[in-house]
């Protein structure tokens, strides 16, 4: 009996010892599990923090990217506007240059025409000086070449002295010779009076015109006689005027062609 009781006690103690050992192991295991759980929680918390940081950074990057895209869009629009403005400016400069070139052509045409006109006047002046020599009082005014007849020559127009008339006729013949060379020129015989006797002055101019027409075959359509107030002087002039109407008509047509 005692033997069985002892055995039972041993078994009970053994069982209690085993249970105590299991409980200790369980507590230890629970502690380990708790530690592991805390570690997992910490890792999860860290991961969540990192996720928040990553999300914030991603949103920041996206905002920066959007801002860069908007800036790039604005920059491209500005570049396009600048390019368009540059092209328009270049086109305007090109048109301005073309216009300036056309104006330059017009000015050259005008200059050439005036040079041509001046050349004719110079040629007339040169020819008069050549044929009249020192006896010729020759000037140029308003594009016309003017030969002034001195008092002796004027008086010889109506003088009864044959020698005086012959000398005047010889002088007039020389003038007529130059006039015939320039068939397009207009001739004006102008008599100036200082007494107000315009009829007498006009008669004197007409007498000279008749000599040119009858004795030297100058066309009546290109020669005329006029009188004017000479102020304090009198005189008789032969004006040789280049054909201005043809000159300016040609010039006008040249300008139309250039336009």
mmCIF file of C-alpha atoms in Angstrom:
data_model
loop_
_atom_site.group_PDB
_atom_site.id
_atom_site.type_symbol
_atom_site.label_atom_id
_atom_site.label_comp_id
_atom_site.label_asym_id
_atom_site.label_seq_id
_atom_site.Cartn_x
_atom_site.Cartn_y
_atom_site.Cartn_z
ATOM 1 C CA UNK A 1 0.000 0.000 0.000
ATOM 2 C CA UNK A 2 2.748 2.321 0.978
ATOM 3 C CA UNK A 3 4.487 1.303 -2.194
ATOM 4 C CA UNK A 4 1.547 2.371 -4.283
ATOM 5 C CA UNK A 5 1.175 5.588 -2.387
ATOM 6 C CA UNK A 6 4.811 6.381 -2.902
ATOM 7 C CA UNK A 7 4.488 5.630 -6.568
ATOM 8 C CA UNK A 8 1.475 7.873 -6.823
ATOM 9 C CA UNK A 9 3.312 10.675 -5.084
ATOM 10 C CA UNK A 10 6.242 10.253 -7.432
ATOM 11 C CA UNK A 11 3.958 10.274 -10.406
ATOM 12 C CA UNK A 12 2.149 13.341 -9.108
ATOM 13 C CA UNK A 13 5.377 15.170 -8.465
ATOM 14 C CA UNK A 14 6.689 14.147 -11.845
ATOM 15 C CA UNK A 15 3.487 15.326 -13.464
ATOM 16 C CA UNK A 16 3.605 18.581 -11.539
ATOM 17 C CA UNK A 17 7.225 19.052 -12.488
ATOM 18 C CA UNK A 18 6.406 18.412 -16.131
ATOM 19 C CA UNK A 19 3.477 20.779 -16.006
ATOM 20 C CA UNK A 20 5.636 23.418 -14.347
ATOM 21 C CA UNK A 21 8.236 22.903 -17.029
ATOM 22 C CA UNK A 22 5.608 23.197 -19.770
ATOM 23 C CA UNK A 23 4.172 26.314 -18.197
ATOM 24 C CA UNK A 24 7.605 27.877 -18.025
ATOM 25 C CA UNK A 25 8.229 26.966 -21.633
ATOM 26 C CA UNK A 26 4.845 28.373 -22.588
ATOM 27 C CA UNK A 27 5.545 31.624 -20.769
ATOM 28 C CA UNK A 28 8.905 31.824 -22.480
ATOM 29 C CA UNK A 29 7.324 31.088 -25.831
ATOM 30 C CA UNK A 30 4.649 33.716 -25.207
ATOM 31 C CA UNK A 31 7.357 36.215 -24.335
ATOM 32 C CA UNK A 32 9.182 35.363 -27.535
ATOM 33 C CA UNK A 33 5.990 35.662 -29.524
ATOM 34 C CA UNK A 34 5.278 39.010 -27.886
ATOM 35 C CA UNK A 35 8.780 40.171 -28.726
ATOM 36 C CA UNK A 36 8.329 38.986 -32.293
ATOM 37 C CA UNK A 37 4.935 40.699 -32.446
ATOM 38 C CA UNK A 38 6.419 43.932 -31.135
ATOM 39 C CA UNK A 39 9.154 43.640 -33.727
ATOM 40 C CA UNK A 40 6.583 43.076 -36.457
ATOM 41 C CA UNK A 41 4.560 46.043 -35.196
ATOM 42 C CA UNK A 42 7.676 48.210 -35.188
ATOM 43 C CA UNK A 43 8.533 47.053 -38.692
ATOM 44 C CA UNK A 44 4.958 47.742 -39.779
ATOM 45 C CA UNK A 45 5.064 51.198 -38.213
ATOM 46 C CA UNK A 46 8.373 51.904 -39.918
ATOM 47 C CA UNK A 47 6.976 50.602 -43.198
ATOM 48 C CA UNK A 48 3.909 52.803 -42.840
ATOM 49 C CA UNK A 49 6.098 55.806 -42.075
ATOM 50 C CA UNK A 50 8.200 55.015 -45.111
ATOM 51 C CA UNK A 51 5.022 54.602 -47.140
ATOM 52 C CA UNK A 52 3.798 58.016 -45.994
ATOM 53 C CA UNK A 53 7.192 59.549 -46.759
ATOM 54 C CA UNK A 54 7.299 57.821 -50.145
ATOM 55 C CA UNK A 55 3.764 58.949 -50.910
ATOM 56 C CA UNK A 56 4.618 62.514 -49.893
ATOM 57 C CA UNK A 57 7.769 62.425 -51.987
ATOM 58 C CA UNK A 58 5.833 60.961 -54.913
ATOM 59 C CA UNK A 59 3.231 63.714 -54.636
ATOM 60 C CA UNK A 60 6.020 66.296 -54.413
ATOM 61 C CA UNK A 61 7.750 64.809 -57.468
ATOM 62 C CA UNK A 62 4.447 64.776 -59.334
ATOM 63 C CA UNK A 63 3.806 68.409 -58.401
ATOM 64 C CA UNK A 64 7.312 69.338 -59.561
ATOM 65 C CA UNK A 65 6.846 67.352 -62.758
ATOM 66 C CA UNK A 66 3.508 69.076 -63.404
ATOM 67 C CA UNK A 67 5.130 72.444 -62.732
ATOM 68 C CA UNK A 68 7.979 71.598 -65.104
ATOM 69 C CA UNK A 69 5.492 70.511 -67.756
ATOM 70 C CA UNK A 70 3.567 73.768 -67.362
ATOM 71 C CA UNK A 71 6.789 75.774 -67.450
ATOM 72 C CA UNK A 72 7.929 73.876 -70.526
ATOM 73 C CA UNK A 73 4.556 74.479 -72.182
ATOM 74 C CA UNK A 74 4.778 78.197 -71.426
ATOM 75 C CA UNK A 75 8.366 78.255 -72.676
ATOM 76 C CA UNK A 76 7.393 76.525 -75.921
ATOM 77 C CA UNK A 77 4.534 78.986 -76.414
ATOM 78 C CA UNK A 78 6.945 81.882 -75.864
ATOM 79 C CA UNK A 79 9.432 80.328 -78.293
ATOM 80 C CA UNK A 80 6.682 79.869 -80.884
ATOM 81 C CA UNK A 81 5.519 83.456 -80.375
ATOM 82 C CA UNK A 82 9.085 84.722 -80.640
ATOM 83 C CA UNK A 83 9.681 82.622 -83.748
ATOM 84 C CA UNK A 84 6.466 83.904 -85.331
ATOM 85 C CA UNK A 85 7.359 87.487 -84.440
ATOM 86 C CA UNK A 86 10.873 86.986 -85.832
ATOM 87 C CA UNK A 87 9.484 85.573 -89.074
ATOM 88 C CA UNK A 88 7.023 88.462 -89.394
ATOM 89 C CA UNK A 89 9.795 90.944 -88.611
ATOM 90 C CA UNK A 90 12.049 89.307 -91.199
ATOM 91 C CA UNK A 91 9.240 89.451 -93.752
ATOM 92 C CA UNK A 92 8.635 93.118 -92.937
ATOM 93 C CA UNK A 93 12.355 93.844 -93.237
ATOM 94 C CA UNK A 94 12.374 92.011 -96.558
ATOM 95 C CA UNK A 95 9.411 94.051 -97.799
ATOM 96 C CA UNK A 96 11.065 97.252 -96.572
ATOM 97 C CA UNK A 97 14.279 96.351 -98.397
ATOM 98 C CA UNK A 98 12.317 95.607 -101.564
ATOM 99 C CA UNK A 99 10.518 98.943 -101.218
ATOM 100 C CA UNK A 100 13.832 100.743 -100.675
ATOM 101 C CA UNK A 101 15.280 99.029 -103.731
ATOM 102 C CA UNK A 102 12.287 100.150 -105.793
ATOM 103 C CA UNK A 103 12.663 103.705 -104.475
ATOM 104 C CA UNK A 104 16.352 103.559 -105.305
ATOM 105 C CA UNK A 105 15.472 102.528 -108.859
ATOM 106 C CA UNK A 106 13.013 105.423 -109.096
ATOM 107 C CA UNK A 107 15.578 107.895 -107.781
ATOM 108 C CA UNK A 108 18.152 106.544 -110.220
ATOM 109 C CA UNK A 109 15.657 106.924 -113.061
ATOM 110 C CA UNK A 110 14.914 110.502 -111.986
ATOM 111 C CA UNK A 111 18.614 111.273 -111.627
ATOM 112 C CA UNK A 112 19.349 109.769 -115.028
ATOM 113 C CA UNK A 113 16.552 111.782 -116.631
ATOM 114 C CA UNK A 114 17.685 115.020 -115.002
ATOM 115 C CA UNK A 115 21.256 114.249 -115.966
ATOM 116 C CA UNK A 116 20.089 113.691 -119.531
ATOM 117 C CA UNK A 117 18.170 116.985 -119.467
ATOM 118 C CA UNK A 118 21.132 118.833 -117.981
ATOM 119 C CA UNK A 119 23.361 117.263 -120.609
ATOM 120 C CA UNK A 120 21.146 118.671 -123.387
ATOM 121 C CA UNK A 121 21.197 122.134 -121.795
ATOM 122 C CA UNK A 122 24.976 121.904 -121.443
ATOM 123 C CA UNK A 123 25.303 120.839 -125.073
ATOM 124 C CA UNK A 124 23.166 123.803 -126.210
ATOM 125 C CA UNK A 125 25.240 126.170 -124.078
ATOM 126 C CA UNK A 126 28.477 124.743 -125.462
ATOM 127 C CA UNK A 127 27.295 125.061 -129.059
ATOM 128 C CA UNK A 128 26.221 128.676 -128.569
ATOM 129 C CA UNK A 129 29.576 129.560 -127.033
ATOM 130 C CA UNK A 130 31.328 127.818 -129.908
ATOM 131 C CA UNK A 131 29.481 129.675 -132.688
ATOM 132 C CA UNK A 132 29.031 133.066 -130.994
ATOM 133 C CA UNK A 133 32.419 133.267 -129.342
ATOM 134 C CA UNK A 134 33.228 136.297 -127.226
ATOM 135 C CA UNK A 135 30.355 138.280 -128.744
ATOM 136 C CA UNK A 136 27.742 136.011 -127.188
ATOM 137 C CA UNK A 137 26.148 136.956 -123.875
ATOM 138 C CA UNK A 138 24.943 133.486 -122.868
ATOM 139 C CA UNK A 139 23.440 132.393 -119.555
ATOM 140 C CA UNK A 140 21.430 129.484 -118.152
ATOM 141 C CA UNK A 141 18.317 130.011 -116.007
ATOM 142 C CA UNK A 142 15.541 127.593 -114.983
ATOM 143 C CA UNK A 143 16.844 124.969 -117.388
ATOM 144 C CA UNK A 144 16.781 127.319 -120.389
ATOM 145 C CA UNK A 145 19.805 128.586 -122.308
ATOM 146 C CA UNK A 146 19.447 132.334 -122.902
ATOM 147 C CA UNK A 147 21.229 134.373 -125.573
ATOM 148 C CA UNK A 148 20.991 138.122 -124.944
ATOM 149 C CA UNK A 149 21.265 140.404 -127.975
ATOM 150 C CA UNK A 150 23.242 143.569 -127.329
ATOM 151 C CA UNK A 151 21.963 147.010 -128.283
ATOM 152 C CA UNK A 152 23.851 147.097 -131.601
ATOM 153 C CA UNK A 153 22.338 143.785 -132.685
ATOM 154 C CA UNK A 154 18.854 144.871 -131.567
ATOM 155 C CA UNK A 155 19.075 148.124 -133.489
ATOM 156 C CA UNK A 156 20.284 146.267 -136.573
ATOM 157 C CA UNK A 157 16.941 144.445 -136.816
ATOM 158 C CA UNK A 158 15.211 147.562 -138.170
ATOM 159 C CA UNK A 159 18.195 149.687 -139.163
ATOM 160 C CA UNK A 160 18.261 151.322 -142.600
ATOM 161 C CA UNK A 161 22.021 150.827 -142.629
ATOM 162 C CA UNK A 162 22.724 147.772 -144.780
ATOM 163 C CA UNK A 163 25.971 147.010 -142.964
ATOM 164 C CA UNK A 164 24.253 147.100 -139.573
ATOM 165 C CA UNK A 165 21.445 144.864 -140.829
ATOM 166 C CA UNK A 166 23.951 142.440 -142.353
ATOM 167 C CA UNK A 167 25.875 142.202 -139.093
ATOM 168 C CA UNK A 168 22.665 141.512 -137.173
ATOM 169 C CA UNK A 169 21.521 138.955 -139.749
ATOM 170 C CA UNK A 170 24.863 137.147 -139.472
ATOM 171 C CA UNK A 171 24.514 136.968 -135.695
ATOM 172 C CA UNK A 172 20.919 135.699 -136.000
ATOM 173 C CA UNK A 173 22.049 133.092 -138.549
ATOM 174 C CA UNK A 174 24.501 131.665 -136.021
ATOM 175 C CA UNK A 175 21.762 131.443 -133.390
ATOM 176 C CA UNK A 176 19.421 129.764 -135.892
ATOM 177 C CA UNK A 177 22.100 127.206 -136.736
ATOM 178 C CA UNK A 178 22.230 126.029 -133.123
ATOM 179 C CA UNK A 179 18.419 126.089 -132.798
ATOM 180 C CA UNK A 180 18.109 123.753 -135.799
ATOM 181 C CA UNK A 181 20.404 121.207 -134.138
ATOM 182 C CA UNK A 182 17.972 120.840 -131.227
ATOM 183 C CA UNK A 183 14.701 120.352 -133.053
ATOM 184 C CA UNK A 184 12.732 119.339 -129.921
ATOM 185 C CA UNK A 185 13.581 122.517 -128.019
ATOM 186 C CA UNK A 186 11.064 125.341 -127.619
ATOM 187 C CA UNK A 187 12.207 128.829 -128.607
ATOM 188 C CA UNK A 188 10.919 131.973 -126.897
ATOM 189 C CA UNK A 189 11.967 135.427 -128.094
ATOM 190 C CA UNK A 190 11.488 137.707 -125.107
ATOM 191 C CA UNK A 191 11.613 141.497 -125.306
ATOM 192 C CA UNK A 192 11.893 143.435 -122.036
ATOM 193 C CA UNK A 193 10.879 147.090 -121.745
ATOM 194 C CA UNK A 194 11.605 149.649 -119.039
ATOM 195 C CA UNK A 195 9.122 152.230 -120.363
ATOM 196 C CA UNK A 196 5.928 150.213 -120.213
ATOM 197 C CA UNK A 197 5.606 150.229 -124.009
ATOM 198 C CA UNK A 198 4.787 146.549 -124.295
ATOM 199 C CA UNK A 199 3.442 146.843 -127.854
ATOM 200 C CA UNK A 200 6.757 148.186 -129.120
ATOM 201 C CA UNK A 201 8.633 145.491 -127.197
ATOM 202 C CA UNK A 202 6.366 142.786 -128.628
ATOM 203 C CA UNK A 203 6.836 144.140 -132.164
ATOM 204 C CA UNK A 204 10.604 143.910 -131.724
ATOM 205 C CA UNK A 205 10.345 140.285 -130.529
ATOM 206 C CA UNK A 206 7.964 139.461 -133.385
ATOM 207 C CA UNK A 207 10.387 140.941 -135.930
ATOM 208 C CA UNK A 208 13.106 138.583 -134.706
ATOM 209 C CA UNK A 209 10.716 135.612 -134.742
ATOM 210 C CA UNK A 210 9.797 136.375 -138.361
ATOM 211 C CA UNK A 211 13.469 136.374 -139.330
ATOM 212 C CA UNK A 212 13.933 132.938 -137.741
ATOM 213 C CA UNK A 213 10.846 131.593 -139.511
ATOM 214 C CA UNK A 214 11.227 133.176 -142.944
ATOM 215 C CA UNK A 215 14.993 133.327 -143.345
ATOM 216 C CA UNK A 216 16.032 130.206 -141.426
ATOM 217 C CA UNK A 217 12.965 127.923 -141.697
ATOM 218 C CA UNK A 218 12.344 127.567 -137.962
ATOM 219 C CA UNK A 219 8.969 125.864 -137.428
ATOM 220 C CA UNK A 220 6.363 128.344 -136.187
ATOM 221 C CA UNK A 221 4.977 125.706 -133.784
ATOM 222 C CA UNK A 222 8.113 125.813 -131.676
ATOM 223 C CA UNK A 223 8.853 129.542 -131.562
ATOM 224 C CA UNK A 224 6.927 132.441 -130.013
ATOM 225 C CA UNK A 225 7.332 136.137 -129.154
ATOM 226 C CA UNK A 226 6.560 137.705 -125.758
ATOM 227 C CA UNK A 227 7.102 141.020 -124.015
ATOM 228 C CA UNK A 228 7.626 141.721 -120.327
ATOM 229 C CA UNK A 229 8.426 144.467 -117.848
ATOM 230 C CA UNK A 230 12.182 144.760 -117.622
ATOM 231 C CA UNK A 231 12.125 146.966 -114.536
ATOM 232 C CA UNK A 232 15.041 149.345 -114.949
ATOM 233 C CA UNK A 233 16.507 147.610 -117.988
ATOM 234 C CA UNK A 234 15.517 146.607 -121.488
ATOM 235 C CA UNK A 235 16.704 143.846 -123.743
ATOM 236 C CA UNK A 236 15.976 141.182 -126.308
ATOM 237 C CA UNK A 237 16.645 137.554 -125.434
ATOM 238 C CA UNK A 238 16.402 134.251 -127.280
ATOM 239 C CA UNK A 239 15.518 131.401 -124.913
ATOM 240 C CA UNK A 240 16.175 127.815 -125.936
ATOM 241 C CA UNK A 241 14.132 125.560 -123.641
ATOM 242 C CA UNK A 242 14.451 121.755 -123.704
ATOM 243 C CA UNK A 243 11.115 120.041 -124.209
ATOM 244 C CA UNK A 244 9.945 119.858 -120.599
ATOM 245 C CA UNK A 245 6.579 118.267 -121.357
ATOM 246 C CA UNK A 246 8.230 115.304 -123.088
ATOM 247 C CA UNK A 247 10.851 115.141 -120.358
ATOM 248 C CA UNK A 248 8.342 115.002 -117.508
ATOM 249 C CA UNK A 249 6.001 112.688 -119.427
ATOM 250 C CA UNK A 250 8.861 110.238 -119.923
ATOM 251 C CA UNK A 251 9.806 110.600 -116.267
ATOM 252 C CA UNK A 252 6.213 109.952 -115.149
ATOM 253 C CA UNK A 253 5.994 106.832 -117.308
ATOM 254 C CA UNK A 254 9.298 105.649 -115.853
ATOM 255 C CA UNK A 255 7.924 106.046 -112.319
ATOM 256 C CA UNK A 256 4.759 104.127 -113.262
ATOM 257 C CA UNK A 257 6.877 101.309 -114.651
ATOM 258 C CA UNK A 258 8.945 101.149 -111.455
ATOM 259 C CA UNK A 259 5.788 101.063 -109.320
#
